[in-house]
CSV table of C-alpha atoms and ligand atoms in Angstrom, one decimal:
chain,number,residue,atom,x,y,z
A,1,MET,CA,97.9,118.6,111.5
A,2,LYS,CA,96.9,115.0,112.2
A,3,PHE,CA,94.3,112.9,110.3
A,4,SER,CA,92.2,112.8,113.5
A,5,ASP,CA,91.7,116.6,113.1
A,6,TYR,CA,90.0,116.3,109.7
A,7,LYS,CA,86.3,116.2,109.2
A,8,ILE,CA,86.4,112.7,107.8
A,9,SER,CA,84.5,109.7,109.0
A,10,GLN,CA,85.7,107.7,112.1
A,11,GLU,CA,85.9,104.5,110.0
A,12,ILE,CA,88.5,106.2,107.7
A,13,LYS,CA,90.4,107.6,110.6
A,14,THR,CA,90.7,104.2,112.2
A,15,GLN,CA,91.8,102.6,109.0
A,16,LEU,CA,94.4,105.3,108.3
A,17,ASP,CA,95.8,104.7,111.8
A,18,PHE,CA,95.9,101.0,111.2
A,19,LEU,CA,97.8,101.6,107.9
A,20,GLY,CA,100.3,103.7,109.8
A,21,TYR,CA,99.3,107.0,108.2
A,22,ARG,CA,99.8,109.4,111.1
A,23,ARG,CA,100.2,112.7,109.4
A,24,PRO,CA,99.2,114.0,106.0
A,25,THR,CA,101.9,114.4,103.4
A,26,ASP,CA,102.4,117.8,101.8
A,27,ILE,CA,100.0,117.2,99.0
A,28,GLN,CA,97.4,115.6,101.3
A,29,PHE,CA,97.7,118.6,103.6
A,30,LYS,CA,97.1,120.9,100.7
A,31,VAL,CA,94.2,119.2,99.0
A,32,ILE,CA,92.1,117.2,101.5
A,33,LYS,CA,90.3,120.2,103.1
A,34,PRO,CA,89.6,121.9,99.8
A,35,ILE,CA,88.2,118.7,98.4
A,36,LEU,CA,86.0,118.2,101.5
A,37,ASP,CA,84.8,121.9,100.9
A,38,GLY,CA,83.7,121.0,97.4
A,39,GLU,CA,86.5,122.8,95.5
A,40,ASP,CA,88.0,121.9,92.1
A,41,ILE,CA,91.7,121.0,92.3
A,42,MET,CA,94.5,121.3,89.8
A,43,ALA,CA,97.6,119.7,91.4
A,44,ILE,CA,101.0,119.1,90.2
A,45,SER,CA,102.6,116.5,92.4
A,46,PRO,CA,105.1,113.7,91.8
A,47,THR,CA,104.3,110.1,92.2
A,48,GLY,CA,105.4,108.9,95.5
A,49,SER,CA,104.1,112.1,97.2
A,50,GLY,CA,101.0,110.3,98.6
A,51,LYS,CA,98.8,111.8,95.9
A,52,THR,CA,96.5,108.8,95.6
A,53,ALA,CA,95.4,108.9,99.3
A,54,ALA,CA,95.1,112.7,98.9
A,55,PHE,CA,92.0,112.2,96.7
A,56,VAL,CA,90.9,108.8,98.0
A,57,ILE,CA,90.5,110.0,101.7
A,58,PRO,CA,88.2,113.0,101.1
A,59,THR,CA,86.2,111.4,98.2
A,60,ILE,CA,85.4,108.2,100.2
A,61,SER,CA,84.4,110.4,103.2
A,62,VAL,CA,82.0,112.5,101.1
A,63,ILE,CA,80.5,109.5,99.3
A,64,GLN,CA,80.1,107.6,102.6
A,65,LYS,CA,78.2,110.5,104.2
A,66,ALA,CA,76.0,111.1,101.2
A,67,LYS,CA,75.3,107.5,100.4
A,68,LYS,CA,71.7,106.2,100.2
A,69,ASN,CA,70.9,102.6,99.8
A,70,ASN,CA,71.4,102.4,96.1
A,71,ASN,CA,74.8,102.2,94.6
A,72,MET,CA,75.2,104.7,91.8
A,73,ILE,CA,78.5,105.6,90.3
A,74,SER,CA,79.3,108.9,92.0
A,75,CYS,CA,83.1,109.1,91.5
A,76,LEU,CA,84.9,108.4,88.2
A,77,VAL,CA,88.7,108.1,88.4
A,78,MET,CA,90.3,108.0,85.0
A,79,VAL,CA,93.9,106.6,84.7
A,80,PRO,CA,96.2,105.8,81.9
A,81,THR,CA,97.3,102.3,82.6
A,82,ARG,CA,95.7,99.1,83.9
A,83,GLU,CA,98.3,98.7,86.6
A,84,LEU,CA,97.4,102.1,87.9
A,85,ALA,CA,93.7,101.3,87.8
A,86,LYS,CA,94.3,98.2,89.9
A,87,GLN,CA,96.7,100.1,92.3
A,88,ILE,CA,94.2,102.9,92.9
A,89,GLU,CA,91.3,100.5,93.3
A,90,SER,CA,93.3,98.8,96.0
A,91,VAL,CA,94.0,102.1,97.8
A,92,TYR,CA,90.3,102.8,97.8
A,93,ILE,CA,89.5,99.4,99.1
A,94,GLU,CA,92.2,99.6,101.8
A,95,ILE,CA,91.3,103.1,103.1
A,96,GLY,CA,87.5,102.5,102.7
A,97,LYS,CA,87.6,99.0,104.2
A,98,ASP,CA,85.2,99.7,107.0
A,99,THR,CA,82.9,102.0,105.0
A,100,ASN,CA,80.0,101.0,102.8
A,101,VAL,CA,81.6,102.6,99.7
A,102,LYS,CA,82.0,100.2,96.8
A,103,VAL,CA,84.8,100.6,94.4
A,104,PHE,CA,85.7,98.8,91.2
A,105,GLY,CA,88.8,98.8,89.0
A,106,LEU,CA,87.9,98.4,85.3
A,107,TYR,CA,90.4,97.9,82.5
A,108,GLY,CA,90.8,96.1,79.2
A,109,GLY,CA,92.8,92.9,78.5
A,110,VAL,CA,90.7,90.7,80.8
A,111,ASP,CA,87.3,89.0,80.4
A,112,GLN,CA,84.3,91.3,80.5
A,113,ILE,CA,81.8,88.9,82.0
A,114,ASN,CA,83.1,89.1,85.6
A,115,GLN,CA,83.4,92.8,85.3
A,116,ILE,CA,79.8,93.2,84.1
A,117,ASN,CA,78.6,91.1,87.0
A,118,ASN,CA,80.5,93.2,89.5
A,119,LEU,CA,79.2,96.4,87.9
A,120,ASN,CA,75.7,95.2,88.0
A,121,GLU,CA,75.9,94.7,91.7
A,122,GLY,CA,76.3,98.5,92.0
A,123,ILE,CA,79.3,100.5,92.7
A,124,ASP,CA,80.1,104.0,94.0
A,125,VAL,CA,83.6,104.6,92.7
A,126,LEU,CA,84.8,103.5,89.2
A,127,VAL,CA,88.5,103.5,88.6
A,128,THR,CA,89.1,102.9,84.9
A,129,THR,CA,91.2,103.2,81.8
A,130,PRO,CA,89.3,104.8,79.0
A,131,GLY,CA,88.9,102.0,76.4
A,132,ARG,CA,86.9,99.4,78.4
A,133,MET,CA,84.8,102.2,80.0
A,134,PHE,CA,83.6,103.5,76.7
A,135,ASP,CA,83.0,99.9,75.6
A,136,LEU,CA,80.7,99.3,78.6
A,137,ILE,CA,79.0,102.7,78.3
A,138,SER,CA,78.0,101.9,74.7
A,139,GLN,CA,76.5,98.6,76.0
A,140,ASN,CA,74.5,100.5,78.7
A,141,ILE,CA,76.3,98.7,81.5
A,142,ILE,CA,77.9,101.8,82.9
A,143,ASN,CA,76.1,105.0,83.6
A,144,ILE,CA,78.2,107.9,84.6
A,145,SER,CA,75.6,110.6,84.1
A,146,LYS,CA,75.2,111.3,87.9
A,147,ILE,CA,78.8,111.4,89.0
A,148,LYS,CA,79.8,114.0,91.6
A,149,PHE,CA,83.5,113.6,91.3
A,150,LEU,CA,85.7,113.4,88.2
A,151,ILE,CA,89.3,112.6,89.0
A,152,LEU,CA,92.0,112.6,86.3
A,153,ASP,CA,95.1,111.0,87.7
A,154,GLU,CA,98.6,111.0,86.0
A,155,ALA,CA,97.1,113.4,83.4
A,156,ASP,CA,100.5,113.9,81.8
A,157,LEU,CA,100.8,110.2,81.1
A,158,MET,CA,97.3,110.2,79.8
A,159,LEU,CA,98.4,112.7,77.2
A,160,ASP,CA,101.6,110.7,76.4
A,161,PHE,CA,99.3,107.7,75.8
A,162,GLY,CA,97.1,109.7,73.4
A,163,PHE,CA,94.0,109.8,75.6
A,164,LEU,CA,93.2,113.4,75.0
A,165,LYS,CA,90.2,112.6,72.8
A,166,ASP,CA,88.9,110.1,75.4
A,167,ILE,CA,89.1,112.8,78.1
A,168,ASN,CA,87.2,115.2,75.9
A,169,ASP,CA,84.7,112.5,75.0
A,170,VAL,CA,83.9,111.6,78.6
A,171,MET,CA,82.7,115.2,79.1
A,172,ASN,CA,79.6,114.2,76.9
A,173,PHE,CA,78.6,111.6,79.4
A,174,ILE,CA,79.0,113.4,82.8
A,175,PRO,CA,77.2,116.3,84.4
A,176,ARG,CA,78.5,119.8,84.0
A,177,LYS,CA,77.9,120.4,87.7
A,178,ARG,CA,80.6,118.2,89.3
A,179,GLN,CA,83.8,118.5,91.3
A,180,THR,CA,86.9,117.9,89.2
A,181,LEU,CA,90.2,116.9,90.7
A,182,PHE,CA,93.1,117.0,88.2
A,183,PHE,CA,96.5,115.5,89.1
A,184,SER,CA,99.6,115.5,87.0
A,185,ALA,CA,103.2,114.7,87.9
A,186,THR,CA,104.6,117.3,85.5
A,187,ILE,CA,103.3,120.5,84.0
A,188,SER,CA,103.5,121.7,80.4
A,189,LYS,CA,101.4,124.0,78.1
A,190,LYS,CA,99.4,121.0,76.9
A,191,ILE,CA,98.7,119.9,80.5
A,192,LYS,CA,97.6,123.4,81.4
A,193,SER,CA,95.2,123.7,78.5
A,194,LEU,CA,93.7,120.3,79.2
A,195,ALA,CA,93.3,121.1,82.9
A,196,TYR,CA,91.5,124.4,82.2
A,197,ASN,CA,89.1,122.6,79.9
A,198,VAL,CA,87.9,120.3,82.7
A,199,VAL,CA,88.3,122.2,85.9
A,200,LYS,CA,86.4,125.4,87.1
A,201,ASN,CA,88.2,128.0,89.2
A,202,PRO,CA,90.4,125.4,90.7
A,203,ILE,CA,92.6,125.6,93.7
A,204,ARG,CA,96.0,125.3,92.2
A,205,ILE,CA,98.7,123.4,94.0
A,206,GLN,CA,102.2,122.6,93.0
A,207,ILE,CA,104.4,120.4,95.1
A,208,SER,CA,107.8,120.7,93.6
A,209,PRO,CA,110.4,118.7,95.4
A,210,LYS,CA,113.6,120.8,95.9
A,211,ASN,CA,115.5,118.1,94.1
A,212,LYS,CA,114.1,116.2,91.2
A,213,ILE,CA,115.5,113.0,92.7
A,214,ALA,CA,114.5,112.3,96.3
A,215,LYS,CA,117.2,112.6,98.9
A,216,THR,CA,116.6,109.0,99.9
A,217,ILE,CA,118.1,107.8,96.6
A,218,THR,CA,121.8,107.6,95.9
A,219,HIS,CA,122.6,107.6,92.2
A,220,SER,CA,125.7,106.7,90.3
A,221,PHE,CA,126.7,105.6,86.8
A,222,VAL,CA,129.3,103.2,85.5
A,223,LYS,CA,130.9,103.4,82.1
A,224,VAL,CA,130.5,100.0,80.4
A,225,LYS,CA,130.6,98.7,76.9
A,226,MET,CA,127.2,97.9,75.5
A,227,ASP,CA,128.0,94.2,75.1
A,228,ASP,CA,129.3,93.9,78.7
A,229,LYS,CA,126.2,95.3,80.4
A,230,ARG,CA,124.9,91.8,81.1
A,231,PHE,CA,128.1,90.9,83.1
A,232,PHE,CA,127.7,94.0,85.2
A,233,LEU,CA,124.0,93.2,85.9
A,234,GLU,CA,124.9,89.7,86.8
A,235,ASN,CA,127.6,91.0,89.2
A,236,ILE,CA,125.2,93.4,91.0
A,237,ILE,CA,122.4,90.8,91.3
A,238,ARG,CA,124.9,88.2,92.8
A,239,GLU,CA,126.2,90.8,95.2
A,240,TYR,CA,122.7,91.6,96.5
A,241,PRO,CA,120.7,88.3,96.2
A,242,GLN,CA,118.2,89.3,98.7
A,243,LYS,CA,117.4,92.8,97.3
A,244,LYS,CA,114.5,93.7,95.0
A,245,ILE,CA,115.9,95.1,91.7
A,246,ILE,CA,114.1,96.8,88.8
A,247,VAL,CA,116.1,96.7,85.6
A,248,PHE,CA,115.0,99.3,83.0
A,249,VAL,CA,115.6,98.6,79.3
A,250,ARG,CA,114.6,100.6,76.2
A,251,THR,CA,112.5,98.2,74.4
A,252,GLN,CA,110.5,95.0,74.8
A,253,ILE,CA,113.0,93.1,72.7
A,254,ARG,CA,115.8,94.2,75.0
A,255,SER,CA,113.9,93.1,78.0
A,256,LYS,CA,113.5,89.6,76.6
A,257,ARG,CA,117.2,89.5,75.7
A,258,VAL,CA,118.2,90.5,79.2
A,259,LEU,CA,115.9,87.8,80.6
A,260,GLN,CA,117.6,85.2,78.4
A,261,ALA,CA,121.0,86.4,79.4
A,262,LEU,CA,120.2,86.1,83.1
A,263,LYS,CA,118.6,82.7,82.5
A,264,ARG,CA,121.8,81.5,80.9
A,265,VAL,CA,123.6,82.3,84.2
A,266,LYS,CA,120.9,80.7,86.2
A,267,ILE,CA,119.5,83.9,87.7
A,268,ASP,CA,115.7,84.0,88.0
A,269,SER,CA,114.0,87.1,86.7
A,270,GLU,CA,110.8,88.2,85.0
A,271,CYS,CA,109.9,90.6,82.2
A,272,LEU,CA,107.1,93.1,82.3
A,273,HIS,CA,106.1,94.7,79.1
A,274,GLY,CA,103.1,95.8,77.1
A,275,SER,CA,102.8,92.7,74.9
A,276,ILE,CA,102.2,90.4,77.9
A,277,GLU,CA,98.6,89.4,78.6
A,278,GLN,CA,97.0,91.6,81.3
A,279,GLU,CA,96.3,88.9,83.8
A,280,GLU,CA,99.8,87.7,83.5
A,281,ARG,CA,101.1,91.2,84.0
A,282,PHE,CA,99.3,91.5,87.3
A,283,LEU,CA,100.7,88.2,88.4
A,284,ILE,CA,104.2,89.2,87.5
A,285,LEU,CA,103.8,92.5,89.4
A,286,ASN,CA,102.4,90.6,92.4
A,287,ARG,CA,105.2,88.1,92.4
A,288,PHE,CA,107.7,91.0,92.5
A,289,ARG,CA,105.6,92.8,95.1
A,290,ILE,CA,105.7,89.9,97.5
A,291,GLY,CA,109.3,89.1,96.8
A,292,GLU,CA,108.7,85.7,95.1
A,293,ASN,CA,110.7,87.1,92.2
A,294,LYS,CA,113.4,89.7,93.0
A,295,VAL,CA,114.5,90.9,89.6
A,296,LEU,CA,112.0,92.7,87.3
A,297,ILE,CA,113.1,93.7,83.8
A,298,THR,CA,110.8,96.3,82.4
A,299,THR,CA,110.4,99.2,80.0
A,300,ASP,CA,109.5,102.8,80.9
A,301,LEU,CA,105.9,102.7,80.1
A,302,SER,CA,105.1,99.4,81.8
A,303,ALA,CA,106.5,100.5,85.1
A,304,ARG,CA,105.4,104.1,85.2
A,305,GLY,CA,103.7,105.2,88.4
A,306,ILE,CA,103.7,101.7,90.0
A,307,ASP,CA,104.2,101.7,93.7
A,308,ILE,CA,106.1,98.6,94.9
A,309,PRO,CA,107.6,98.8,98.4
A,310,ASP,CA,111.2,97.8,99.2
A,311,VAL,CA,112.7,98.1,95.7
A,312,GLU,CA,116.3,98.8,96.7
A,313,TYR,CA,118.0,99.0,93.3
A,314,VAL,CA,117.0,100.6,90.0
A,315,ILE,CA,119.3,99.7,87.3
A,316,ASN,CA,119.2,101.7,84.1
A,317,TYR,CA,120.5,99.0,81.9
A,318,ASP,CA,119.8,101.3,79.0
A,319,ILE,CA,120.0,105.1,79.5
A,320,PRO,CA,116.5,106.4,79.1
A,321,ASP,CA,115.7,108.4,75.9
A,322,ALA,CA,113.9,111.2,77.7
A,323,PRO,CA,115.5,112.8,80.8
A,324,ASP,CA,112.2,112.9,82.8
A,325,ASN,CA,112.0,109.1,82.4
A,326,TYR,CA,115.2,109.0,84.4
A,327,VAL,CA,113.3,110.7,87.3
A,328,HIS,CA,110.3,108.4,86.9
A,329,ARG,CA,112.6,105.3,86.9
A,330,CYS,CA,114.5,106.4,90.0
A,331,GLY,CA,111.2,107.2,91.7
A,332,ARG,CA,110.5,103.4,91.9
A,333,THR,CA,113.1,103.2,94.7
A,334,GLY,CA,113.7,105.2,97.9
A,335,ARG,CA,110.0,105.6,98.4
A,336,GLY,CA,108.7,107.3,101.6
A,337,THR,CA,111.5,107.2,104.1
A,338,ARG,CA,113.2,104.1,102.7
A,339,ARG,CA,116.6,104.3,101.0
A,340,GLY,CA,117.3,103.3,97.5
A,341,HIS,CA,120.0,103.2,94.8
A,342,ALA,CA,119.9,104.0,91.1
A,343,ILE,CA,122.8,102.8,89.0
A,344,SER,CA,123.1,103.6,85.3
A,345,PHE,CA,125.0,101.6,82.8
A,346,CYS,CA,126.4,104.1,80.3
A,347,SER,CA,128.0,103.0,77.1
A,348,GLU,CA,129.9,105.3,74.8
A,349,ILE,CA,127.1,105.9,72.5
A,350,GLU,CA,124.8,106.8,75.4
A,351,GLN,CA,127.1,109.4,76.9
A,352,GLU,CA,125.5,112.4,75.3
A,353,LEU,CA,122.1,111.3,76.4
A,354,PHE,CA,123.3,110.8,79.9
A,355,GLU,CA,124.8,114.3,80.0
A,356,SER,CA,121.3,115.7,79.1
A,357,ILE,CA,120.0,113.8,82.1
A,358,VAL,CA,122.6,115.3,84.4
A,359,SER,CA,121.7,118.8,83.2
A,360,TYR,CA,118.0,118.1,83.5
A,361,ILE,CA,118.1,117.0,87.1
A,362,GLY,CA,120.6,119.8,87.9
A,363,GLU,CA,122.9,117.8,90.1
A,364,ASP,CA,126.0,115.6,89.5
A,365,ILE,CA,125.6,111.9,89.2
A,366,GLU,CA,128.6,110.2,90.8
A,367,GLU,CA,130.7,108.0,88.5
A,368,TYR,CA,131.5,104.6,89.9
A,369,LYS,CA,135.0,104.1,88.5
A,370,VAL,CA,136.0,100.6,87.6
A,371,ASN,CA,139.6,100.1,86.7
A,372,LYS,CA,140.6,97.7,84.0
A,373,ASP,CA,141.4,94.8,86.4
A,374,ASP,CA,138.1,95.1,88.1
A,375,TYR,CA,136.3,95.4,84.8
A,376,PHE,CA,137.9,92.2,83.6
A,377,GLY,CA,137.2,90.7,87.0
A,378,ILE,CA,133.5,91.3,86.6
A,379,ILE,CA,133.6,89.6,83.2
A,380,ASP,CA,135.7,86.8,84.5
A,381,SER,CA,133.5,86.1,87.4
A,382,SER,CA,130.5,85.7,85.2
A,383,GLU,CA,128.8,82.3,84.9
A,384,TYR,CA,128.7,82.7,81.1
A,385,GLY,CA,131.5,80.2,80.8
A,386,GLY,CA,134.7,80.4,78.8
A,387,GLU,CA,133.1,81.0,75.4
A,388,ASP,CA,133.2,84.8,75.7
A,389,TRP,CA,135.6,86.2,73.2
A,390,ARG,CA,137.0,88.8,75.6
A,391,LYS,CA,137.9,86.0,78.0
A,392,LEU,CA,139.6,84.2,75.1
A,393,LEU,CA,141.5,87.3,74.2
A,394,LYS,CA,142.6,87.8,77.8
A,395,LYS,CA,143.7,84.2,78.0
A,396,TYR,CA,145.6,84.6,74.8
A,397,ASN,CA,147.3,87.7,76.1
A,398,GLN,CA,148.3,86.0,79.3
A,399,GLU,CA,149.7,82.9,77.5
A,400,SER,CA,151.4,84.7,74.6
A,401,GLY,CA,152.7,87.7,76.6
A,402,ASN,CA,151.0,90.0,74.0
A,403,ASN,CA,148.7,92.8,74.9
A,404,LEU,CA,146.1,92.9,72.2
A,405,GLU,CA,143.4,95.5,72.9
A,406,TRP,CA,139.6,94.9,72.6
B,1,AMP,P1,101.5,107.6,96.0
B,1,AMP,O1,102.2,108.9,95.7
B,1,AMP,O2,100.0,107.8,96.1
B,1,AMP,O3,101.9,106.5,95.0
B,1,AMP,O4,101.9,107.1,97.5
B,1,AMP,C1,103.2,106.7,97.8
B,1,AMP,C2,103.3,105.9,99.1
B,1,AMP,O5,103.1,106.7,100.2
B,1,AMP,C3,102.3,104.8,99.2
B,1,AMP,O6,103.0,103.5,99.4
B,1,AMP,C4,101.4,105.1,100.3
B,1,AMP,O7,101.0,103.9,101.0
B,1,AMP,C5,102.3,106.0,101.2
B,1,AMP,N1,101.5,107.0,101.9
B,1,AMP,C6,100.6,107.9,101.4
B,1,AMP,N2,100.2,108.7,102.3
B,1,AMP,C7,100.8,108.5,103.5
B,1,AMP,C8,100.8,109.0,104.8
B,1,AMP,N3,100.1,110.1,105.1
B,1,AMP,N4,101.6,108.5,105.7
B,1,AMP,C9,102.4,107.5,105.4
B,1,AMP,N5,102.5,106.9,104.2
B,1,AMP,C10,101.7,107.4,103.2
């Protein structure tokens, strides 16, 4: 099946061709036609599967065909994070470039005035996080009482973020008669019960990759002491200065520490975490996207679902607490047909956690074995200078002929 075979508008077909989308991905193949036929959808499909375009293509096409002169919100896309709102807005804009469908990404953390001006000009598709939307509904700036499509994207993350009440509340503002498209990367009892509250006789689709980790990603781990992780990170970054690298850490504080550690050895990097102002977060992501900054240090939640091309390395500087976060982290690399690498730094206290990841993904993760000489070599080659106590100990051992252990 090719996109040219679908009953979608010529403007969309031309733009898909321009974007290099020749054939639908699995999820697109399964949902585009039912959506065009007016069906509700409940789809379990991982990020990176082309799921955004799977709902963007048919909804733009339907809206474009039905559109009269006035702009009235006819499609509401609810997402858990501001980054996702912006990302999905840009996919709508890109695919709908030559159509008259107007889309707007709405989220908190930025000034309302410009948003209100944009909304007042009239829009067809609203992509939004819940907080700011409810705020503007209460100010009578947004009216979603006539929507035809409700799309819940990354529903599992919506639940993780505590948006269940918001999803239920939104039902009070939208028509009962509508088409609901429900997307989640994972399935659980909670997800199912949420889905069945909002969809009616849906077409159920599950795209489960044979392997939890895409075949395009090689993944390995290295045993390293907690205090030495910074040397190993420095070593990898220096080895691949031209590559884009995402470094995952457990907490915001850890991300700042790693940033400082890299700064001390004159490696440029940036942190992305929830306490950074929204505008700045977008700028940070954009600098990474265009390659102006090549090393992004981030936490699980801040980076979830983001689609940045050409990330070649994911470094699990800290082993993730939940095994499915390992899958989400690795999914930031090896996207589409590109290759990627995930390397985990596993300290002694993280080994149990790491084993639970290995059993969760159901395949072995290769150990990158570093012998003692290489291990010291990595520390020795660091720009940290001679003040490190391990270096001093090694120097002492060499000079004294002793072999004190660390
Ligand atoms: P998503 O799962 O929506 O985050 O999409 C993952 C990536 O796949 C994005 O970078 C899209 O641009 C790309 N993509 C989506 N659909 C297609 C397609 N039919 N052909 C080629 N690339 C696609």
